[in-house]
């Protein structure tokens, strides 16, 4: 029996098997795959190892026995992409469904929950995928319960289960938490984009954070900062979620009641966080931080030191920035960076 569900949390379903959509490169960085990575770390470990050995392929399910006393008993990793960067193809879903049917029958699975295969980050048309899933899965015995999730918003970050090991509170994590606290204390909201800018400026003070910043649509952006935030989700922070939506990130205060005492144990990094605090005062908005970091990037990383040339470079960065930032604000940001000795 096939039923469809429009909303809810797939990971909460009590079925024999849960299907996770994956690529063939070992990356679970966003969407439902990231939710699975956080909820079932052992599944990710086995999947990543198999990808490293080139064993995860389109049209072939990678099955992990969960060893749970309760459901799910199986995590079925369904490759919908070769590379996480590129979109899915309908033929990947077709050949995959054939193998999924084989896995269901081989393991005598009586109930299974399946996400909208190849949709969302995969880019496929749901109506086309839905028709194909109905065509293929209707071949199974009617006694098998098949629950298919239709495309919808991601569950709230606080509702995504986290089973990963709590990481040590390293100096960089402590600094990140302290900067979030500084930013949010006046009552401002904060998303991943603002955290990107806070950590960018901390690295620019001379802290060796190993963050690989590049020129992005909204200013400097380091993809590897997401890995740090992901590891802290559910332990020290909440709100990172599965990266599909922009949500407010908060500190789990109960787990880190003495953040000021902790960061003061490292005088150098504490001093540098205070430099960032002084810099961003009055700029605690998405607009303000993007403006500051954009001007700084052009000065420090593109060697554009004259204010008029910086204004021209901003207008050439993107049409959005050209419209968004006026010359008076650019000049003010330039002077703020200079007065705080960031340029």
Coordinates of C-alpha atoms in Angstrom, one line a residue:
X1 CA 0.0 0.0 0.0
X2 CA 1.4 3.4 -1.0
X3 CA 0.5 6.6 0.9
X4 CA 1.8 10.1 0.5
X5 CA 2.6 12.6 3.2
X6 CA 3.0 16.4 2.7
X7 CA 4.5 17.5 6.0
X8 CA 6.3 16.1 9.0
X9 CA 9.7 14.7 9.9
X10 CA 10.8 11.7 7.9
X11 CA 13.2 10.6 10.6
X12 CA 10.4 10.2 13.1
X13 CA 8.6 7.6 11.0
X14 CA 8.4 4.1 12.6
X15 CA 9.0 1.9 9.6
X16 CA 11.4 -1.0 9.0
X17 CA 13.5 1.1 6.6
X18 CA 14.2 4.8 5.9
X19 CA 15.6 5.9 2.6
X20 CA 18.2 8.6 2.4
X21 CA 19.1 10.4 -0.8
X22 CA 22.9 10.7 -1.4
X23 CA 25.6 11.4 -3.9
X24 CA 28.5 9.1 -4.8
X25 CA 31.3 11.3 -3.3
X26 CA 30.7 10.8 0.4
X27 CA 29.2 14.3 1.0
X28 CA 26.1 14.7 3.2
X29 CA 26.2 18.5 3.4
X30 CA 22.6 19.7 3.0
X31 CA 19.0 18.8 3.2
X32 CA 17.7 15.3 4.0
X33 CA 21.2 13.8 3.7
X34 CA 22.5 16.2 6.4
X35 CA 19.6 15.3 8.6
X36 CA 20.5 11.6 8.3
X37 CA 24.2 12.4 9.0
X38 CA 23.3 14.0 12.3
X39 CA 20.7 11.4 13.3
X40 CA 22.7 8.3 12.2
X41 CA 26.4 9.0 12.4
X42 CA 27.3 5.3 12.0
X43 CA 25.4 5.2 8.7
X44 CA 27.4 8.2 7.5
X45 CA 30.7 6.6 8.5
X46 CA 30.0 3.4 6.5
X47 CA 28.7 5.4 3.6
X48 CA 31.7 7.7 3.5
X49 CA 34.1 4.7 3.6
X50 CA 32.2 3.0 0.8
X51 CA 32.4 6.2 -1.3
X52 CA 36.1 6.4 -0.7
X53 CA 36.4 2.8 -2.2
X54 CA 34.2 3.8 -5.2
X55 CA 31.5 1.4 -4.0
X56 CA 28.5 3.8 -4.0
X57 CA 27.1 4.0 -7.5
X58 CA 24.0 5.2 -9.3
X59 CA 21.4 2.4 -9.5
X60 CA 22.8 0.6 -6.5
X61 CA 21.5 0.9 -3.0
X62 CA 24.0 1.2 -0.1
X63 CA 22.2 -0.5 2.8
X64 CA 23.3 -0.1 6.4
X65 CA 21.8 -2.3 9.2
X66 CA 21.0 0.1 12.0
X67 CA 21.3 -2.6 14.8
X68 CA 18.5 -0.9 16.6
X69 CA 16.1 -2.9 18.7
X70 CA 13.4 -0.6 17.4
X71 CA 12.8 0.9 13.9
X72 CA 14.4 1.7 11.6
X73 CA 16.2 -1.6 11.1
X74 CA 17.7 -0.4 7.8
X75 CA 19.0 2.8 6.4
X76 CA 18.9 2.6 2.6
X77 CA 21.2 5.2 0.9
X78 CA 19.7 5.9 -2.5
X79 CA 22.2 7.6 -4.9
X80 CA 20.4 10.3 -6.8
X81 CA 23.5 12.2 -7.9
X82 CA 27.0 11.4 -8.9
X83 CA 28.5 14.7 -7.7
X84 CA 26.8 16.8 -5.0
X85 CA 27.3 19.9 -7.1
X86 CA 25.4 18.7 -10.2
X87 CA 21.6 18.0 -10.4
X88 CA 20.0 14.6 -10.5
X89 CA 18.6 12.9 -13.6
X90 CA 15.4 11.0 -13.9
X91 CA 17.2 7.9 -15.2
X92 CA 19.1 7.8 -11.9
X93 CA 15.8 7.5 -10.1
X94 CA 14.5 4.9 -12.5
X95 CA 17.5 2.5 -12.2
X96 CA 17.7 3.2 -8.4
X97 CA 14.0 2.3 -7.9
X98 CA 14.6 -1.1 -9.6
X99 CA 17.4 -1.8 -7.1
X100 CA 15.4 -0.5 -4.2
X101 CA 12.7 -3.0 -5.0
X102 CA 15.3 -5.8 -5.0
X103 CA 16.5 -4.6 -1.6
X104 CA 13.0 -4.5 -0.2
X105 CA 12.2 -8.0 -1.4
X106 CA 15.6 -9.5 -0.4
X107 CA 15.4 -8.2 3.2
X108 CA 11.7 -8.9 3.6
X109 CA 11.0 -5.3 4.5
X110 CA 7.4 -4.7 5.5
X111 CA 7.4 -1.0 5.8
X112 CA 9.5 1.8 4.3
X113 CA 9.6 5.6 4.2
X114 CA 10.9 7.4 1.1
X115 CA 11.7 11.1 0.5
X116 CA 10.9 12.8 -2.8
X117 CA 13.8 11.3 -4.7
X118 CA 16.0 13.7 -6.7
X119 CA 13.8 16.7 -5.9
X120 CA 14.7 19.7 -3.8
X121 CA 18.5 20.0 -4.1
X122 CA 18.4 17.4 -6.9
X123 CA 16.3 19.7 -9.1
X124 CA 13.9 17.1 -10.6
X125 CA 10.2 17.8 -11.2
X126 CA 8.2 16.2 -8.5
X127 CA 5.2 15.3 -10.7
X128 CA 7.5 13.3 -13.0
X129 CA 9.3 11.6 -10.1
X130 CA 6.0 10.8 -8.4
X131 CA 4.6 9.2 -11.5
X132 CA 7.7 7.0 -11.8
X133 CA 7.7 6.0 -8.2
X134 CA 4.1 4.9 -8.4
X135 CA 4.7 3.0 -11.6
X136 CA 7.7 1.1 -10.1
X137 CA 6.7 0.6 -6.5
X138 CA 3.2 -0.6 -7.3
X139 CA 4.9 -3.8 -8.5
X140 CA 5.5 -4.7 -4.8
X141 CA 3.2 -6.7 -2.7
X142 CA 0.2 -4.7 -1.5
X143 CA 1.0 -5.8 2.1
X144 CA 4.2 -3.7 2.1
X145 CA 3.5 -0.3 3.6
X146 CA 5.2 2.5 1.5
X147 CA 5.1 6.0 2.9
X148 CA 6.3 8.6 0.4
X149 CA 7.1 12.2 1.5
X150 CA 6.2 14.9 -0.9
X151 CA 8.4 18.0 -1.2
X152 CA 7.9 20.4 1.7
X153 CA 9.7 22.7 4.0
X154 CA 12.5 21.2 6.2
X155 CA 11.5 20.4 9.8
X156 CA 12.4 23.0 12.4
X157 CA 16.0 22.7 13.4
X158 CA 15.1 21.8 17.0
X159 CA 13.1 18.9 15.7
X160 CA 15.9 17.3 13.8
X161 CA 17.4 14.5 15.9
X162 CA 21.1 14.8 16.8
X163 CA 23.0 11.6 17.6
X164 CA 26.5 12.8 16.9
X165 CA 29.2 12.8 19.6
X166 CA 29.5 16.0 21.5
X167 CA 32.7 17.7 20.3
X168 CA 35.4 19.2 22.6
X169 CA 35.0 22.9 23.2
X170 CA 38.1 24.1 21.4
X171 CA 39.4 27.7 21.4
X172 CA 37.9 28.3 17.9
X173 CA 34.5 27.0 19.0
X174 CA 34.6 29.0 22.2
X175 CA 35.4 32.2 20.2
X176 CA 32.6 31.5 17.8
X177 CA 30.1 31.1 20.6
X178 CA 31.4 34.2 22.3
X179 CA 31.1 36.3 19.1
X180 CA 27.5 35.0 18.7
X181 CA 26.7 36.0 22.3
X182 CA 28.2 39.5 21.7
X183 CA 26.2 40.0 18.5
X184 CA 22.9 38.7 20.0
X185 CA 23.0 40.3 23.4
X186 CA 21.3 43.5 22.3
X187 CA 18.5 41.3 20.9
X188 CA 19.5 41.0 17.3
X189 CA 18.7 37.9 15.3
X190 CA 21.6 36.0 13.7
X191 CA 21.9 33.5 10.8
X192 CA 24.7 31.5 9.2
X193 CA 25.6 34.5 7.0
X194 CA 26.3 36.8 9.9
X195 CA 28.4 34.1 11.5
X196 CA 30.4 33.9 8.3
X197 CA 31.2 37.6 8.7
X198 CA 32.0 37.4 12.4
X199 CA 34.5 34.6 11.9
X200 CA 35.9 36.3 8.8
X201 CA 36.9 39.3 10.9
X202 CA 38.2 37.1 13.7
X203 CA 40.5 35.4 11.2
X204 CA 41.6 38.8 9.8
X205 CA 42.8 39.7 13.3
X206 CA 45.5 37.1 12.8
X207 CA 43.8 34.1 14.3
X208 CA 44.8 30.9 12.5
X209 CA 41.4 29.4 12.0
X210 CA 42.0 27.5 8.7
X211 CA 38.8 29.0 7.2
X212 CA 39.0 29.1 3.4
X213 CA 37.2 32.3 2.6
X214 CA 36.3 33.2 -1.0
X215 CA 34.5 36.0 -2.7
X216 CA 30.8 35.1 -2.5
X217 CA 27.4 36.7 -3.4
X218 CA 27.0 38.2 0.1
X219 CA 30.6 38.9 0.8
X220 CA 33.5 36.6 2.0
X221 CA 32.3 33.0 2.5
X222 CA 34.0 29.9 3.8
X223 CA 32.3 26.7 3.1
X224 CA 34.4 24.8 5.6
X225 CA 32.9 26.9 8.4
X226 CA 29.7 25.0 7.8
X227 CA 31.4 21.8 8.9
X228 CA 32.3 23.5 12.2
X229 CA 28.7 24.7 12.7
X230 CA 27.4 21.3 11.8
X231 CA 29.5 19.6 14.5
X232 CA 28.3 22.1 17.1
X233 CA 24.6 21.7 16.2
X234 CA 22.5 20.2 19.1
X235 CA 25.5 20.4 21.4
X236 CA 26.4 24.1 21.7
X237 CA 24.2 25.7 19.1
X238 CA 20.8 25.2 17.6
X239 CA 19.3 26.6 14.4
X240 CA 21.9 25.3 11.8
X241 CA 19.4 22.6 10.7
X242 CA 19.9 21.0 7.3
X243 CA 21.1 24.2 5.6
X244 CA 18.1 24.5 3.3
X245 CA 16.6 27.5 4.9
X246 CA 17.9 30.6 6.6
X247 CA 17.1 30.3 10.3
X248 CA 18.0 32.1 13.5
X249 CA 21.0 30.5 15.3
X250 CA 21.0 30.4 19.1
X251 CA 23.4 29.3 21.8
X252 CA 22.4 26.3 24.0
X253 CA 23.3 28.2 27.2
X254 CA 22.7 25.2 29.4
X255 CA 25.7 23.5 28.0
X256 CA 28.1 26.4 28.2
X257 CA 27.2 28.6 31.2
X258 CA 30.7 30.1 31.7
X259 CA 31.6 31.2 28.1
X260 CA 33.3 34.4 29.3
X261 CA 35.5 32.5 31.7
X262 CA 36.3 29.9 29.1
X263 CA 37.5 32.4 26.4
X264 CA 39.4 34.5 29.0
X265 CA 41.6 31.4 29.5
X266 CA 43.1 32.1 26.1
X267 CA 44.2 35.8 26.3
X268 CA 45.2 36.2 22.6
X269 CA 41.9 34.9 21.2
X270 CA 39.9 36.9 23.8
X271 CA 41.7 40.1 22.8
X272 CA 41.0 39.4 19.2
X273 CA 37.3 38.8 19.8
X274 CA 37.2 42.1 21.6
X275 CA 38.7 43.8 18.5
X276 CA 35.9 42.3 16.4
X277 CA 33.3 43.4 19.0
X278 CA 34.6 47.0 18.7
X279 CA 34.6 46.8 14.9
X280 CA 31.0 45.7 14.5
X281 CA 29.4 48.0 17.0
X282 CA 26.7 49.8 15.1
X283 CA 26.8 47.2 12.3
X284 CA 24.9 44.4 13.9
X285 CA 22.6 43.7 11.0
X286 CA 23.0 41.5 7.9
X287 CA 23.3 44.7 5.8
X288 CA 26.0 46.2 8.1
X289 CA 28.2 43.1 8.3
X290 CA 27.9 42.5 4.6
X291 CA 28.9 46.1 3.9
X292 CA 31.9 46.0 6.3
X293 CA 33.2 42.6 5.1
X294 CA 32.7 43.6 1.4
X295 CA 34.8 46.8 1.8
X296 CA 37.4 44.9 3.8
X297 CA 37.7 42.1 1.2
X298 CA 38.4 44.5 -1.6
X299 CA 41.0 46.4 0.4
X300 CA 42.8 43.4 1.9
X301 CA 42.4 40.7 -0.7
X302 CA 42.1 42.6 -4.0
X303 CA 44.5 45.3 -3.1
X304 CA 42.0 48.1 -3.8
X305 CA 43.0 50.9 -1.4
X306 CA 41.4 54.0 -2.8
X307 CA 37.8 54.7 -1.6
X308 CA 36.6 55.7 -5.1
X309 CA 38.0 52.5 -6.6
X310 CA 36.4 50.5 -3.8
X311 CA 33.1 52.0 -4.7
X312 CA 33.5 51.1 -8.3
X313 CA 34.6 47.6 -7.4
X314 CA 31.5 47.1 -5.3
X315 CA 29.2 48.2 -8.1
X316 CA 31.0 45.6 -10.3
X317 CA 30.9 42.8 -7.7
X318 CA 27.2 42.3 -8.5
X319 CA 24.1 44.3 -9.5
X320 CA 22.6 43.5 -6.1
X321 CA 25.5 45.2 -4.3
X322 CA 25.5 48.1 -6.7
X323 CA 21.8 48.8 -5.8
X324 CA 22.1 47.9 -2.1
X325 CA 25.1 49.9 -0.9
X326 CA 25.2 53.7 -1.3
X327 CA 28.4 55.7 -1.4
X328 CA 27.9 57.4 1.9
X329 CA 27.6 54.0 3.7
X330 CA 30.6 52.7 1.9
X331 CA 32.7 55.6 3.0
X332 CA 31.5 55.2 6.6
X333 CA 32.4 51.5 6.5
X334 CA 35.8 52.3 5.1
X335 CA 36.5 54.8 7.9
X336 CA 35.2 52.3 10.6
X337 CA 37.7 49.6 9.3
X338 CA 40.5 52.2 9.3
X339 CA 39.7 53.5 12.8
X340 CA 39.7 50.0 14.2
X341 CA 43.0 49.2 12.4
X342 CA 41.5 46.4 10.2
X343 CA 42.9 48.2 7.1

